[in-house]
Coordinates of C-alpha atoms and ligand atoms in Angstrom, one line a residue:
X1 CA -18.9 -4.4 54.2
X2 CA -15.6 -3.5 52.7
X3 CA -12.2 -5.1 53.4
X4 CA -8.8 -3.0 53.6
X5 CA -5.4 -5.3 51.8
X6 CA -3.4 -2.9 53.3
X7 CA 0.3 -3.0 52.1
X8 CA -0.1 -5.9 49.6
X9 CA 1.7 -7.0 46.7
X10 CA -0.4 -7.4 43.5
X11 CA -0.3 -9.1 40.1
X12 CA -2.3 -10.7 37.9
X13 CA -2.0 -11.9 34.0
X14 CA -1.7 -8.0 32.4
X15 CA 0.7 -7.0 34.3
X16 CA 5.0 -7.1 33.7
X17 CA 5.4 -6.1 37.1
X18 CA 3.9 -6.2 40.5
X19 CA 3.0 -3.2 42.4
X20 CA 2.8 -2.9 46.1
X21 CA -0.1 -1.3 46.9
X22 CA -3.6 -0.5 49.2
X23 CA -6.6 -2.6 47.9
X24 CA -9.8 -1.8 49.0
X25 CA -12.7 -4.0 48.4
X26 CA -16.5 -3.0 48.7
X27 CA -20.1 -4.2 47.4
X28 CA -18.1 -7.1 46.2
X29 CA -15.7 -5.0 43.9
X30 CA -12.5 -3.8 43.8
X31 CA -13.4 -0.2 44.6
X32 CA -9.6 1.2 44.9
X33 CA -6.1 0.6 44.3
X34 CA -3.8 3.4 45.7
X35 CA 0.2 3.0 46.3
X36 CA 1.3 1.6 49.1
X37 CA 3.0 4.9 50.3
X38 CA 0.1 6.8 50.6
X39 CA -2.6 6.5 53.5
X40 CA -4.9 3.5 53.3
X41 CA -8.7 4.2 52.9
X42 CA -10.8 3.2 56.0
X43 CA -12.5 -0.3 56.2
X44 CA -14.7 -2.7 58.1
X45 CA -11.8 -5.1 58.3
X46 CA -8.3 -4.8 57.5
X47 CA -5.5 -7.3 56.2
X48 CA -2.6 -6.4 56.8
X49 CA 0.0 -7.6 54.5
X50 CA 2.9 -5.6 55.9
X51 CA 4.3 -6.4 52.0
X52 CA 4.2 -9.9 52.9
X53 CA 1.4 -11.1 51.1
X54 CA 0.0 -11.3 47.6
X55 CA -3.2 -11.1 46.0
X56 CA -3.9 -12.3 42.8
X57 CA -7.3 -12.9 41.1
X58 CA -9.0 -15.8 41.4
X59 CA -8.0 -19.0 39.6
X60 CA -10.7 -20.4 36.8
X61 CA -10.6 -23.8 36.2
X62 CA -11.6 -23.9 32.4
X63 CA -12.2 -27.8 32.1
X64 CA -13.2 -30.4 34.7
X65 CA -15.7 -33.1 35.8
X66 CA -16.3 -31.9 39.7
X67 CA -18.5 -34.8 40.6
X68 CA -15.4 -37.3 39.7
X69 CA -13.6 -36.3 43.0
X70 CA -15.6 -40.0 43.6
X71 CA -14.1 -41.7 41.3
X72 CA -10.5 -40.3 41.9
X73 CA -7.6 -43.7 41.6
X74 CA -10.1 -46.0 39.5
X75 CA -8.8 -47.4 36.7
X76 CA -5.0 -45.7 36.8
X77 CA -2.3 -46.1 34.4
X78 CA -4.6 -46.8 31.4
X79 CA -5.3 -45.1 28.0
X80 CA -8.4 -43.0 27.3
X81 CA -10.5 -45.3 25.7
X82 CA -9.9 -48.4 28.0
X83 CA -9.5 -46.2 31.0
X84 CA -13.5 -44.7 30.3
X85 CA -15.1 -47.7 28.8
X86 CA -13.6 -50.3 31.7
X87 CA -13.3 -48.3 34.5
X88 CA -15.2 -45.2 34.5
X89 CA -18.5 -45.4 32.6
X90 CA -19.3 -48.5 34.4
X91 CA -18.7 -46.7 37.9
X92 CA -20.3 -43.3 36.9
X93 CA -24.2 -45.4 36.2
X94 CA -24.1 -46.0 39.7
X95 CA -24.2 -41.9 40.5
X96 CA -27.3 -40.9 42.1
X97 CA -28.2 -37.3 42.3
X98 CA -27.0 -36.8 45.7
X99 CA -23.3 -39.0 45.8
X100 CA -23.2 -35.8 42.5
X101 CA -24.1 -32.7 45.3
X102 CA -21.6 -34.3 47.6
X103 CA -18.7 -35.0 44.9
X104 CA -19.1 -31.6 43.4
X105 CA -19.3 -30.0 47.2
X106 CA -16.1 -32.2 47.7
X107 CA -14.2 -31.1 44.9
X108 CA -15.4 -27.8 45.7
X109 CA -13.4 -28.1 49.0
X110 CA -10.5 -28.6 46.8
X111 CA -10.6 -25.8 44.4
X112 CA -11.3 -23.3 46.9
X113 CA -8.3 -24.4 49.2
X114 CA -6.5 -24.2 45.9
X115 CA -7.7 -20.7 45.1
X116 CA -9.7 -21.8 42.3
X117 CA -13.1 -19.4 42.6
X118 CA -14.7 -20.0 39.2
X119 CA -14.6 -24.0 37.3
X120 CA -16.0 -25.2 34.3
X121 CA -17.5 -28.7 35.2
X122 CA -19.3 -30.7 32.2
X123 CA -21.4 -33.7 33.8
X124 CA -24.6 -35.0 34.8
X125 CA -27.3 -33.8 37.3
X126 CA -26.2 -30.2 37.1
X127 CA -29.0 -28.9 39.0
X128 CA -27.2 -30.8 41.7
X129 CA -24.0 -29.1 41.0
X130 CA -25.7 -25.6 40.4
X131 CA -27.2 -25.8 43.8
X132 CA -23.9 -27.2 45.4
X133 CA -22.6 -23.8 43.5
X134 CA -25.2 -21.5 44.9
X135 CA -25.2 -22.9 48.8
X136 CA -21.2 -22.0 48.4
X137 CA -21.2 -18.8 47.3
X138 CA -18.7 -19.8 44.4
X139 CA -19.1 -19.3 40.5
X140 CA -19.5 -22.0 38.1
X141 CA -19.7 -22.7 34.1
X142 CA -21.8 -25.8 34.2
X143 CA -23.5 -28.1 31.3
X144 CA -24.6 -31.0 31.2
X145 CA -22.3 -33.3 29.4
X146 CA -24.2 -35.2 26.1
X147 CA -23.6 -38.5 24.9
X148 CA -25.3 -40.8 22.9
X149 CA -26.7 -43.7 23.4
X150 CA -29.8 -46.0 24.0
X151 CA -32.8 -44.1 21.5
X152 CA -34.2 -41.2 22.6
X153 CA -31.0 -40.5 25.3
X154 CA -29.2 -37.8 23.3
X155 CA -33.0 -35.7 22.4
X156 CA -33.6 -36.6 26.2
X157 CA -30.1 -34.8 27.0
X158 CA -29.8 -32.2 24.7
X159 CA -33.3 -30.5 26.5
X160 CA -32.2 -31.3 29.6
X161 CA -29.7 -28.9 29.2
X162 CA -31.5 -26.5 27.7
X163 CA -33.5 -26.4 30.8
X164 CA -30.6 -26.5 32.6
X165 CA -30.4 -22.9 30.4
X166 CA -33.0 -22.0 31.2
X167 CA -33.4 -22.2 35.0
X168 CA -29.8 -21.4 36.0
X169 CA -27.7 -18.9 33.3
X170 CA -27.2 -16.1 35.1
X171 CA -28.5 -17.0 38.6
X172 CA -27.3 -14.6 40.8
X173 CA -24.6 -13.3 38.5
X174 CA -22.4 -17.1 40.2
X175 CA -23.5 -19.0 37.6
X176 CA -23.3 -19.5 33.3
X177 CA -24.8 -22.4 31.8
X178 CA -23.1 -23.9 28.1
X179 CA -24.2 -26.7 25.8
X180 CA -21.9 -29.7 26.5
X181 CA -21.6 -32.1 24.1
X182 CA -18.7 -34.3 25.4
X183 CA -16.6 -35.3 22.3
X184 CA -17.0 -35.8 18.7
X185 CA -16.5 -40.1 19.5
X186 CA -20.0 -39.7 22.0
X187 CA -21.5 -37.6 19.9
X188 CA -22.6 -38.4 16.3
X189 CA -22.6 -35.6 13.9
X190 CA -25.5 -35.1 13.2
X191 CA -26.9 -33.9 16.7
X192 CA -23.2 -31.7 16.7
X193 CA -25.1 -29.7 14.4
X194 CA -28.2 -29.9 16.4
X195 CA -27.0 -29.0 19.6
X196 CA -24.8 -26.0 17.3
X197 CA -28.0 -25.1 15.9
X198 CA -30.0 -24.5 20.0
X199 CA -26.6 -23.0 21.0
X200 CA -27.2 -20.5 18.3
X201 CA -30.3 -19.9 18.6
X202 CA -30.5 -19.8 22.5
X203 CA -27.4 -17.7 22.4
X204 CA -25.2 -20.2 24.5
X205 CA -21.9 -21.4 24.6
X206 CA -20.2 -24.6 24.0
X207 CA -18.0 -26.7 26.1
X208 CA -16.5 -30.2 24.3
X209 CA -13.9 -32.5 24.4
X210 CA -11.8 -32.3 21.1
X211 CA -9.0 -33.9 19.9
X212 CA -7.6 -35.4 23.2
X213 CA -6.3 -38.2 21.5
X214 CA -4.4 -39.5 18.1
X215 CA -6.6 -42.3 17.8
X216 CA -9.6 -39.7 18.4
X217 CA -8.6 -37.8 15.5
X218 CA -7.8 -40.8 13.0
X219 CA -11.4 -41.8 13.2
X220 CA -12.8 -38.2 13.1
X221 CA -13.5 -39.0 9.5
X222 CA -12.8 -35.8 8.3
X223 CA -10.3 -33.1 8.8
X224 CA -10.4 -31.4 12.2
X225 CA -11.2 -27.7 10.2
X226 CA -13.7 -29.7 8.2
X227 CA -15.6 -31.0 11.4
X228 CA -15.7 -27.6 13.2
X229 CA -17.2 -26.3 10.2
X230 CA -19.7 -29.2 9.3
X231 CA -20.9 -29.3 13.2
X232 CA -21.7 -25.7 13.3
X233 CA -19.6 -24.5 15.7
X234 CA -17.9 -22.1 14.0
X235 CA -21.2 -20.7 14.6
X236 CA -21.9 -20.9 18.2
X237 CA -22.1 -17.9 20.4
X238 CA -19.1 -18.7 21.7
X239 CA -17.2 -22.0 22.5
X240 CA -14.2 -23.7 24.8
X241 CA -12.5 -27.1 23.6
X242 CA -10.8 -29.0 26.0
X243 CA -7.5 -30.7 25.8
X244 CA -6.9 -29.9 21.6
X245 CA -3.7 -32.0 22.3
X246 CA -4.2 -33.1 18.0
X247 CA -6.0 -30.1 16.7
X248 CA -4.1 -28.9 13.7
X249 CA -2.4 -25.6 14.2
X250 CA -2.9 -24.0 10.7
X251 CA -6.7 -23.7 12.0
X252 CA -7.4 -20.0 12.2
X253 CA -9.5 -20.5 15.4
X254 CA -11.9 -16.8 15.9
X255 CA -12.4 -15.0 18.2
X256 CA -14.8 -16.8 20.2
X257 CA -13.0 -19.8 20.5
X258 CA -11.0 -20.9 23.7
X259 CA -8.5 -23.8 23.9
X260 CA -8.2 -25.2 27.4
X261 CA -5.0 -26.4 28.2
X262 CA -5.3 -30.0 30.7
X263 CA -1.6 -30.4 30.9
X264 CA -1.8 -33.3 33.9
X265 CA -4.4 -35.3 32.5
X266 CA -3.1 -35.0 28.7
X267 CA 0.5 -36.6 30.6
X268 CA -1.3 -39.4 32.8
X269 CA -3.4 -40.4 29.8
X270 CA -0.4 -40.1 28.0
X271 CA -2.5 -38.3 24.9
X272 CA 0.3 -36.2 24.0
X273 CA 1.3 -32.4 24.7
X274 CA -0.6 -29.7 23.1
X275 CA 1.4 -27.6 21.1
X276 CA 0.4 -24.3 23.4
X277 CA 3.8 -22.5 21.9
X278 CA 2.3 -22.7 18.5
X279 CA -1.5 -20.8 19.3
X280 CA 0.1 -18.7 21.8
X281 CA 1.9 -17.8 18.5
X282 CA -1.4 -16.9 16.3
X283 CA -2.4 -15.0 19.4
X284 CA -5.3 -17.4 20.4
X285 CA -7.2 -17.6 23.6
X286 CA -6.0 -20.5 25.5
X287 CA -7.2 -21.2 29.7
X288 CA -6.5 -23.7 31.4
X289 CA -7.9 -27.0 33.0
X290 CA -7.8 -29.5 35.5
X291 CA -10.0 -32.4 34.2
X292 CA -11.8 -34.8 36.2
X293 CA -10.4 -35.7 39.5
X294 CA -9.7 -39.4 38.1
X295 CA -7.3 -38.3 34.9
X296 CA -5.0 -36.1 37.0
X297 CA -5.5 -36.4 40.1
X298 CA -5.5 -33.0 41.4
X299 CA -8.1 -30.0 41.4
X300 CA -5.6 -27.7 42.1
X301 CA -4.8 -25.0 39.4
X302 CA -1.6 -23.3 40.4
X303 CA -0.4 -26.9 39.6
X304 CA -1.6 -26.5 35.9
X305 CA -0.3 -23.4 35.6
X306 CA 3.0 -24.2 37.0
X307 CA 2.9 -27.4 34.6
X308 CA 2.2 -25.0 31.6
X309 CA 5.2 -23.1 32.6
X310 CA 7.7 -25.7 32.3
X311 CA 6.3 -28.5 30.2
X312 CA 6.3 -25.9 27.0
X313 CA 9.6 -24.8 27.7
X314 CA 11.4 -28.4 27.9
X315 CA 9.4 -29.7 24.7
X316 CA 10.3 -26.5 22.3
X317 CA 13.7 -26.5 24.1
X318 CA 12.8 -22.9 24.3
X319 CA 13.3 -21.5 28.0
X320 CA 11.0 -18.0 26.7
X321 CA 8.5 -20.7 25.7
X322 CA 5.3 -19.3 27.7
X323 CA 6.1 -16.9 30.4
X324 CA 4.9 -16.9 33.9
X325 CA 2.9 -14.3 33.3
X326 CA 0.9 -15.6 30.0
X327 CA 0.8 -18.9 32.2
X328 CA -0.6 -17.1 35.1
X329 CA -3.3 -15.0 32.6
X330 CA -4.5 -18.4 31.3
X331 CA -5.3 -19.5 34.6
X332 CA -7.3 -16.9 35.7
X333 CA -8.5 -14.1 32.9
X334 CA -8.4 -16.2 29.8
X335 CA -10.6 -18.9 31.7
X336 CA -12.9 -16.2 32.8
X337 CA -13.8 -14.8 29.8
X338 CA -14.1 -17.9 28.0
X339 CA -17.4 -18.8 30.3
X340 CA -19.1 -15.8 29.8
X341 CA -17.7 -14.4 32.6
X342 CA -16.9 -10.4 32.5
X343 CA -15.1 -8.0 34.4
X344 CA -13.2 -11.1 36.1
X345 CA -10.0 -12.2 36.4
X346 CA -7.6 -9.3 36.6
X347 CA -7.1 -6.8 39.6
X348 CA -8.5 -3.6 38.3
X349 CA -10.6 -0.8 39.9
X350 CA -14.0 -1.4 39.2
X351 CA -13.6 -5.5 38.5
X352 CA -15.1 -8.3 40.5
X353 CA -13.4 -8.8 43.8
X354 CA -12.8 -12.6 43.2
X355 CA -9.2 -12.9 44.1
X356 CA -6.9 -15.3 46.2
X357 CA -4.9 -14.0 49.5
X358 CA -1.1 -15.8 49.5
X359 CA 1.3 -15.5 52.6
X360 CA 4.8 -14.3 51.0
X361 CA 6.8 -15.0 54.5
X362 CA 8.1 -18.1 53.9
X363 CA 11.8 -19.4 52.7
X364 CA 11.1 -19.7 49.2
X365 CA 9.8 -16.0 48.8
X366 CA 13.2 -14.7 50.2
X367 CA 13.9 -11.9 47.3
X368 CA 10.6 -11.9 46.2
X369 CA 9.7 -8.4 44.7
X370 CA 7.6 -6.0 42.4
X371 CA 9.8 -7.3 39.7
X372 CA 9.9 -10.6 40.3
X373 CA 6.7 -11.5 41.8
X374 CA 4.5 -13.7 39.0
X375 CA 7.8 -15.7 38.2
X376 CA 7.9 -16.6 42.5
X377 CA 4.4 -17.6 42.4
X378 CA 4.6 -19.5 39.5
X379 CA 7.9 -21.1 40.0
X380 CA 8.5 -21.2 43.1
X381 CA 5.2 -21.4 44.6
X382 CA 2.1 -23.9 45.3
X383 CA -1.2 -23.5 47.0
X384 CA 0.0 -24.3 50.1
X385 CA 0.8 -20.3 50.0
X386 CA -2.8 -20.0 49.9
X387 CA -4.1 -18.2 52.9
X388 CA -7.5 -17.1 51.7
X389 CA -10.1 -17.3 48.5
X390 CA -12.3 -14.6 47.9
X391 CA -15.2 -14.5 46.1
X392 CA -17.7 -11.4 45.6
X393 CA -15.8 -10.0 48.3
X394 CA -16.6 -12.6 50.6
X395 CA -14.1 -14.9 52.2
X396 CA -15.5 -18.6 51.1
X397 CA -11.8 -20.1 52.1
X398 CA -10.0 -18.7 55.2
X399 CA -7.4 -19.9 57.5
X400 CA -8.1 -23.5 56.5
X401 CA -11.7 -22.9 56.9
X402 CA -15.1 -22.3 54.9
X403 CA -16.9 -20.3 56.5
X404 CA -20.5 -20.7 53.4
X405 CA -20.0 -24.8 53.4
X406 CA -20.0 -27.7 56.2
X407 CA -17.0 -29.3 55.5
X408 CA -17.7 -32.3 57.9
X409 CA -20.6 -33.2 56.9
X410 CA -19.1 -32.7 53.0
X411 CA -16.5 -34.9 54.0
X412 CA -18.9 -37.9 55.5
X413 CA -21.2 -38.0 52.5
X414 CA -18.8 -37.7 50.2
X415 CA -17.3 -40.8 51.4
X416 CA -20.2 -42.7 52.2
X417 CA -20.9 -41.9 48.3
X418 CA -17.5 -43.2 47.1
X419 CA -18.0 -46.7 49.1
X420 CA -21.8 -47.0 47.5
X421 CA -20.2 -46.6 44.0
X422 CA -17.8 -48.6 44.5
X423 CA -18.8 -51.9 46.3
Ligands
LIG501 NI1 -12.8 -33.8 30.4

């Protein structure tokens, strides 16, 4: 089935300027883009944008905990350490398998009114949050998130998601599968350079938690440059650290590496404010993140990328300081490709139709144009502008509705789940 945009406005993290154009979408591509004033190719079903609507690609949440939409306002106003060992870890033993399908399918609710089509979700279960994936329709980067602990937990962990590897990477071109250690503190070396060592060999990537917080990096032991080369990863396929709010900017990250950017959860924790301006500067990849539900409290990406905007700006007292358009590419592309994830997260002929529908006919798009467009959305805009998410070329957000999920019966076990964990 293919699906006209006819008369659209589109941008996406390349671009200086928008263009106003026909989009045609087909075999879950985008098949054609052709100028606006010439005649529109034929389709199965046509939206017409009249130059009143936007698309941009999808959003790609680089860094979050899905399941922890059930544990969202435990434990608030508290740092890292106390906030996890109090409030969170106690809450999260109480998970079964199925409160984790109906958390994930709940947050998935939320990223895909959002316009988020593709996250990054380190926890537990993850052939519950694979299948929660797959029933959608939507695209995920999952691992299972490793810690330590009683004997034989981490060895128990560590094949669990290599099996994880083994059954899901790749599934129907919706899903990657990573390593996930979940931070240097959970951890102990040693395995780093075990799990480093399967990543290599299995030709995975690596998701982990590094350098969210001062008191993280004083007990690291060792210099942060020191420990990426000691754990291996400098050797990994490929790999994404989250938050990186301390990780020392004279690091010549390569090529492979990704920085995801949580700005919300880095301010509730109050860990600090990673110094984006400075590894936008040595031209590393940087995406950006949400977190868990419980550190921020939103799943909602245009959020993050409107935080990214402005927090780097007021902090460098520099008002060029991360553009909307390097904030908007973060969000979508640079998340994208950090996953494993190709031919995603820019609007060109030829690229995966995952992409987000946004109504330009309201008050605060008056003057909105090809010129101005990315600095409206980002600025100006939320995802309340969000009429539709595509992804694959199907519609799995529309009008307020999801047409792959049940979102009553999401919404009942979901809750029924929170009040289990929580009596
Ligand atoms: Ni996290």
């Amino acid at each position: 089935m293919a699906t006209l945009f006819k008369d659209v406005l589109i941008t996406d993290g390349a671009r200086e300027k928008a263009r106003r154009v026909h989009m045609l979408v087909s075999k879950g591509r985008i098949a054609e883009i052709i100028d606006a004033d010439k005649n529109p190719p034929s389709a199965d079903k046509i939206i017409s944008g009249h130059g009143k609507m936007a698309v941009i690609p999808g959003f790609v949440n680089a860094h979050t905990h899905a399941a922890m939409t059930l544990l969202r306002g435990l434990g608030e106003e508290a740092p890292l350490m106390e906030w996890l060992q109090n409030k969170i870890w106690p809450v999260e033993e109480k998970l079964t398998p199925e409160y984790i399908y109906w958390g994930t399918l709940s947050a998935m609710l939320e990223m895909l009114s959002t316009g988020t089509t593709c996250f990054a979700d380190m926890y537990f279960e993850m052939d519950q949050v694979a299948e929660a994936v797959l029933s959608a329709g939507m695209r995920a980067a999952i691992c299972r998130g490793i810690t330590a602990g009683e004997p034989g937990k981490i060895e128990k962990s560590i094949q669990n998601n290599l099996d994880l590897a083994e059954k899901y990477h790749g599934r129907e071109g919706l899903i990657t599968v990573q390593l996930g250690p979940h931070a240097p503190y959970t951890v102990p070396l040693e395995y780093m350079k075990k799990i480093c060592a399967e990543a290599k060999s299995h030709g995975l990537g690596v998701h982990f938690h590094f350098m969210e917080t001062e008191g993280e990096k004083n007990n690291l032991g060792m210099s942060d440059e020191k420990y990426l080369e000691e754990s291996g990863l400098l050797s990994a396929p490929y790999v994404a650290l989250a938050h990186v709010v301390w990780l020392d900017t004279n690091i010549n990250l390569p090529e492979n590496f990704t920085l995801v950017h949580n700005p919300s959860s880095n301010l509730k924790l109050g860990s600090g404010v990673m110094p984006l301006h400075s590894w936008l500067e040595k031209d590393a990849h940087v995406a950006l993140g949400t977190d868990g539900a419980s550190s921020n409290n939103r799943l909602d990406m245009w959020e993050e990328m409107r935080s990214a905007a402005l927090l780097h700006k007021g902090v460098n007292r520099d008002p060029l300081c991360v553009t909307a358009v390097e904030a908007l590419r973060m969000a979508t592309y640079e998340g994208a490709r950090a996953f494993g994830f190709s031919q995603k997260g820019m609007l060109n002929e030829g690229w995966v139709a995952d992409l987000v529908l946004i109504n330009l006919d309201k008050p605060h798009y008056i003057g909105v144009n090809e010129e101005n467009l990315a600095q409206y959305l980002v600025y100006a805009g939320s995802s309340a502008d969000i009429e539709g998410t595509m992804i694959n070329g199907k519609w799995i957000y529309k009008n307020c509705e999801f047409p792959t999920l049940d979102k009553e019966e999401i919404f009942q076990k979901a809750k029924e789940a929170r009040e289990a964990i929580t009596k």
